[in-house]
């Protein structure tokens, strides 16, 4: 009789897909008691040694089976002082909604020789795998445990994963377990402290839940920091010199090498020296080939940033759609830090699958006909998953609108990676006029290459420069002093926020979108489409001649010129969302910043250090116990200082309590009845915030 293997996936859709591939279409489906989504799939499959041909039951969980919570006596809001939760005992409990799933695993394990875990191959997946193992051990303590290493649900890939299992990564599972405990404790301590402290102030705050998360607050801090940069910005006027030479019916504008100065008199003096010199000399004419590099292979962070910029959806929606495409077998695993393809992946075969598409199929065929280039290699490799790429072709008509946009983006990005760089010719003309240097440049795009399939980037030819000869001299057709003023940066956009989170180690590539969604859900920030221009330098091209600009040749010394005032900068994609903090969001960050803490809770440093230490657990250089102890001691110091200086937090929140409706940035905040807050256990609130 063939021995039995139990396989458990992280999601029902993955279980179904893997079962169909391994079962070769001969699969029996059985429903389980107590859960309508999870099913058992039964089939035969020939594993590698030592299992050989086996009878297989494939089932799944739906995320985590177990949760961490305080013991019952510490769960109520007024059960103990918040600081006591640093040491309060915690217990692991089975989620009541997952009991039927856990029982199914235990029952199936009872008759199985081995357990194959098919959870996602990342830190969170390893921890969920350890929970699956825990449930299986209850039914069969002697069951052998392996895990399948896979990054997509393409048939050949799934079969290879089944026949070459590896061991569960205990270090990664421990890192997640440590993070769960720390996030539970910190979220409970500071959420309880903030909420109860601010409720005592009365008014609108009396019935408010003011949650805290160690990723949530630094994310909010980035938004508040940019908000104050915008509001406190003081524009500065600057001046510059512009030279125009009209030749072959083309006006060539030469830019000043100094760019701009903030001293008008200094610019006037330098300009007059140029006028005295009268003639300008061409010091250098250079033509050289130039390229616009094709993009790197796609990572999760880039997908979120570019998706929120170009696909008309926020980062959380982008990730949800990408995960749906992954579970349906159309793209690879969408949570990866890797930006280089392994040399063993047959990229041409993946390109070949896209030939049948009407939109990008001809381009894909061109790659196969000789234009294919090995993709560039980035610096990041998580050693778990390849970059995000299409694994199968799907007709766009069978996808939802959101799925179609995300799938098309993934495909076009992949084809662009397999293409040649765009090629062009750059002409640069350097000009000396008096003691000042100027330059003009022109771009001629010769071969668009990857840009033909990747419309998310632009590289256009500029106006072509007429003939100039090195060493020639001429009197400029027109010369002017221009003026302008610096402009404030724009409010923080979602792509910018994701970049800041990534650079500062706030969350992982897989959780950043969740943290952003959380500060919106808690209504610490509001979003609106970015309109008009982005912050930057705006130059008013007033054509002022300063103390007499040089006008058109034959017209003598120029007067004060026209009045073509420039705008505030380029437009951009109006669908990109920008974040503006609400009054409560500003008050929370200001309150902690004003306390003078060595490390404010609104800054990213504490959480970034946590992420570094979790990587040390994964590398085996730090234990789970050491991580928990060190991190909690750091935050204990912050909590003690916060208690001592809580008046700073109360001071900035006073307008919220007493004159909230008149506060400038009013946005209705999350409001729960006071009784409801008191009756809810703190762990439920922390779970809603994802512990962050």
PDB file of C-alpha atoms in Angstrom, residues 280-403:
ATOM      1  CA  UNK A 280      30.982  84.804 -27.140  1.00  0.00           C
ATOM      2  CA  UNK A 281      33.289  81.948 -28.099  1.00  0.00           C
ATOM      3  CA  UNK A 282      32.324  78.312 -28.701  1.00  0.00           C
ATOM      4  CA  UNK A 283      34.811  76.471 -26.512  1.00  0.00           C
ATOM      5  CA  UNK A 284      33.635  72.926 -27.197  1.00  0.00           C
ATOM      6  CA  UNK A 285      31.308  71.011 -29.500  1.00  0.00           C
ATOM      7  CA  UNK A 286      30.813  67.388 -28.583  1.00  0.00           C
ATOM      8  CA  UNK A 287      28.653  64.660 -30.040  1.00  0.00           C
ATOM      9  CA  UNK A 288      28.591  61.351 -28.201  1.00  0.00           C
ATOM     10  CA  UNK A 289      26.389  58.290 -28.029  1.00  0.00           C
ATOM     11  CA  UNK A 290      24.118  58.064 -25.010  1.00  0.00           C
ATOM     12  CA  UNK A 291      21.717  55.494 -23.637  1.00  0.00           C
ATOM     13  CA  UNK A 292      18.675  55.259 -21.425  1.00  0.00           C
ATOM     14  CA  UNK A 293      19.039  52.060 -19.476  1.00  0.00           C
ATOM     15  CA  UNK A 294      16.307  49.483 -19.570  1.00  0.00           C
ATOM     16  CA  UNK A 295      14.707  48.928 -16.148  1.00  0.00           C
ATOM     17  CA  UNK A 296      15.875  46.389 -13.619  1.00  0.00           C
ATOM     18  CA  UNK A 297      13.752  43.283 -12.995  1.00  0.00           C
ATOM     19  CA  UNK A 298      10.685  44.041 -10.895  1.00  0.00           C
ATOM     20  CA  UNK A 299      10.653  43.921  -7.073  1.00  0.00           C
ATOM     21  CA  UNK A 300       7.719  44.301  -4.697  1.00  0.00           C
ATOM     22  CA  UNK A 301       8.704  47.820  -3.667  1.00  0.00           C
ATOM     23  CA  UNK A 302       8.958  48.944  -7.305  1.00  0.00           C
ATOM     24  CA  UNK A 303       5.617  47.323  -8.118  1.00  0.00           C
ATOM     25  CA  UNK A 304       3.953  49.250  -5.304  1.00  0.00           C
ATOM     26  CA  UNK A 305       5.622  52.550  -6.184  1.00  0.00           C
ATOM     27  CA  UNK A 306       5.018  52.390  -9.930  1.00  0.00           C
ATOM     28  CA  UNK A 307       1.599  50.799  -9.536  1.00  0.00           C
ATOM     29  CA  UNK A 308       0.395  53.679  -7.364  1.00  0.00           C
ATOM     30  CA  UNK A 309       1.906  56.094  -9.883  1.00  0.00           C
ATOM     31  CA  UNK A 310       0.660  54.650 -13.186  1.00  0.00           C
ATOM     32  CA  UNK A 311      -2.135  52.130 -12.579  1.00  0.00           C
ATOM     33  CA  UNK A 312      -4.732  54.325 -10.831  1.00  0.00           C
ATOM     34  CA  UNK A 313      -4.850  52.291  -7.628  1.00  0.00           C
ATOM     35  CA  UNK A 314      -3.147  52.519  -4.250  1.00  0.00           C
ATOM     36  CA  UNK A 315      -0.307  50.251  -3.207  1.00  0.00           C
ATOM     37  CA  UNK A 316      -2.503  47.990  -1.096  1.00  0.00           C
ATOM     38  CA  UNK A 317      -4.838  47.384  -4.016  1.00  0.00           C
ATOM     39  CA  UNK A 318      -1.890  46.764  -6.332  1.00  0.00           C
ATOM     40  CA  UNK A 319      -0.575  44.056  -3.996  1.00  0.00           C
ATOM     41  CA  UNK A 320      -4.009  42.464  -3.572  1.00  0.00           C
ATOM     42  CA  UNK A 321      -4.434  42.219  -7.342  1.00  0.00           C
ATOM     43  CA  UNK A 322      -0.889  40.909  -7.800  1.00  0.00           C
ATOM     44  CA  UNK A 323      -1.530  38.185  -5.217  1.00  0.00           C
ATOM     45  CA  UNK A 324      -4.722  37.207  -7.048  1.00  0.00           C
ATOM     46  CA  UNK A 325      -2.780  36.934 -10.316  1.00  0.00           C
ATOM     47  CA  UNK A 326      -0.187  34.810  -8.523  1.00  0.00           C
ATOM     48  CA  UNK A 327      -2.721  32.406  -7.021  1.00  0.00           C
ATOM     49  CA  UNK A 328      -4.323  32.018 -10.458  1.00  0.00           C
ATOM     50  CA  UNK A 329      -0.955  31.076 -11.931  1.00  0.00           C
ATOM     51  CA  UNK A 330      -0.382  34.086 -14.192  1.00  0.00           C
ATOM     52  CA  UNK A 331       2.582  35.752 -12.476  1.00  0.00           C
ATOM     53  CA  UNK A 332       5.336  34.731 -10.067  1.00  0.00           C
ATOM     54  CA  UNK A 333       5.250  35.346  -6.323  1.00  0.00           C
ATOM     55  CA  UNK A 334       4.738  39.113  -5.912  1.00  0.00           C
ATOM     56  CA  UNK A 335       6.625  39.545  -2.630  1.00  0.00           C
ATOM     57  CA  UNK A 336      10.323  39.625  -3.430  1.00  0.00           C
ATOM     58  CA  UNK A 337      13.343  41.856  -2.913  1.00  0.00           C
ATOM     59  CA  UNK A 338      15.293  40.239  -5.758  1.00  0.00           C
ATOM     60  CA  UNK A 339      16.112  42.409  -8.780  1.00  0.00           C
ATOM     61  CA  UNK A 340      18.189  39.975 -10.824  1.00  0.00           C
ATOM     62  CA  UNK A 341      17.260  36.768 -12.627  1.00  0.00           C
ATOM     63  CA  UNK A 342      19.101  33.556 -11.922  1.00  0.00           C
ATOM     64  CA  UNK A 343      21.058  32.364 -14.950  1.00  0.00           C
ATOM     65  CA  UNK A 344      19.193  29.058 -14.855  1.00  0.00           C
ATOM     66  CA  UNK A 345      15.775  30.564 -15.618  1.00  0.00           C
ATOM     67  CA  UNK A 346      14.725  30.078 -19.241  1.00  0.00           C
ATOM     68  CA  UNK A 347      13.657  33.649 -19.953  1.00  0.00           C
ATOM     69  CA  UNK A 348      13.211  33.066 -23.689  1.00  0.00           C
ATOM     70  CA  UNK A 349      10.534  30.471 -22.949  1.00  0.00           C
ATOM     71  CA  UNK A 350       8.676  33.018 -20.828  1.00  0.00           C
ATOM     72  CA  UNK A 351       8.956  35.579 -23.646  1.00  0.00           C
ATOM     73  CA  UNK A 352       7.640  33.010 -26.115  1.00  0.00           C
ATOM     74  CA  UNK A 353       4.410  32.643 -24.113  1.00  0.00           C
ATOM     75  CA  UNK A 354       3.626  36.320 -24.745  1.00  0.00           C
ATOM     76  CA  UNK A 355       3.927  36.151 -28.543  1.00  0.00           C
ATOM     77  CA  UNK A 356       0.215  35.435 -28.953  1.00  0.00           C
ATOM     78  CA  UNK A 357      -0.893  38.770 -27.481  1.00  0.00           C
ATOM     79  CA  UNK A 358      -2.158  41.334 -29.980  1.00  0.00           C
ATOM     80  CA  UNK A 359      -0.692  44.336 -28.146  1.00  0.00           C
ATOM     81  CA  UNK A 360       2.822  43.225 -27.186  1.00  0.00           C
ATOM     82  CA  UNK A 361       3.043  39.916 -29.060  1.00  0.00           C
ATOM     83  CA  UNK A 362       4.883  41.334 -32.105  1.00  0.00           C
ATOM     84  CA  UNK A 363       7.444  42.930 -29.797  1.00  0.00           C
ATOM     85  CA  UNK A 364       7.938  39.626 -27.959  1.00  0.00           C
ATOM     86  CA  UNK A 365       8.449  37.911 -31.316  1.00  0.00           C
ATOM     87  CA  UNK A 366      11.086  40.487 -32.176  1.00  0.00           C
ATOM     88  CA  UNK A 367      12.977  39.581 -29.015  1.00  0.00           C
ATOM     89  CA  UNK A 368      12.934  35.920 -30.010  1.00  0.00           C
ATOM     90  CA  UNK A 369      14.096  36.828 -33.524  1.00  0.00           C
ATOM     91  CA  UNK A 370      17.353  38.229 -32.215  1.00  0.00           C
ATOM     92  CA  UNK A 371      16.679  41.330 -30.122  1.00  0.00           C
ATOM     93  CA  UNK A 372      16.678  39.473 -26.779  1.00  0.00           C
ATOM     94  CA  UNK A 373      19.172  40.713 -24.181  1.00  0.00           C
ATOM     95  CA  UNK A 374      19.948  39.197 -20.798  1.00  0.00           C
ATOM     96  CA  UNK A 375      18.339  41.464 -18.159  1.00  0.00           C
ATOM     97  CA  UNK A 376      20.467  43.729 -16.012  1.00  0.00           C
ATOM     98  CA  UNK A 377      21.332  42.515 -12.524  1.00  0.00           C
ATOM     99  CA  UNK A 378      20.582  44.643  -9.495  1.00  0.00           C
ATOM    100  CA  UNK A 379      22.149  44.512  -6.059  1.00  0.00           C
ATOM    101  CA  UNK A 380      19.385  42.755  -4.138  1.00  0.00           C
ATOM    102  CA  UNK A 381      18.675  39.058  -3.774  1.00  0.00           C
ATOM    103  CA  UNK A 382      16.481  37.667  -0.996  1.00  0.00           C
ATOM    104  CA  UNK A 383      17.617  34.126  -1.861  1.00  0.00           C
ATOM    105  CA  UNK A 384      13.985  33.017  -1.914  1.00  0.00           C
ATOM    106  CA  UNK A 385      12.164  34.322  -4.985  1.00  0.00           C
ATOM    107  CA  UNK A 386      13.036  35.610  -8.454  1.00  0.00           C
ATOM    108  CA  UNK A 387      11.889  39.051  -9.611  1.00  0.00           C
ATOM    109  CA  UNK A 388       8.186  39.411 -10.396  1.00  0.00           C
ATOM    110  CA  UNK A 389       7.486  38.188 -13.923  1.00  0.00           C
ATOM    111  CA  UNK A 390       4.727  36.556 -15.980  1.00  0.00           C
ATOM    112  CA  UNK A 391       4.743  32.753 -15.874  1.00  0.00           C
ATOM    113  CA  UNK A 392       1.786  32.119 -18.194  1.00  0.00           C
ATOM    114  CA  UNK A 393      -0.162  34.022 -20.806  1.00  0.00           C
ATOM    115  CA  UNK A 394      -3.759  35.021 -20.132  1.00  0.00           C
ATOM    116  CA  UNK A 395      -6.192  36.754 -22.488  1.00  0.00           C
ATOM    117  CA  UNK A 396      -6.937  40.193 -21.066  1.00  0.00           C
ATOM    118  CA  UNK A 397     -10.667  39.795 -21.663  1.00  0.00           C
ATOM    119  CA  UNK A 398     -10.785  37.124 -18.941  1.00  0.00           C
ATOM    120  CA  UNK A 399      -9.327  39.490 -16.316  1.00  0.00           C
ATOM    121  CA  UNK A 400     -10.934  42.266 -14.314  1.00  0.00           C
ATOM    122  CA  UNK A 401      -9.898  45.838 -15.141  1.00  0.00           C
ATOM    123  CA  UNK A 402      -7.500  45.986 -12.195  1.00  0.00           C
ATOM    124  CA  UNK A 403      -6.060  42.557 -12.966  1.00  0.00           C
TER     125      UNK A 403
END
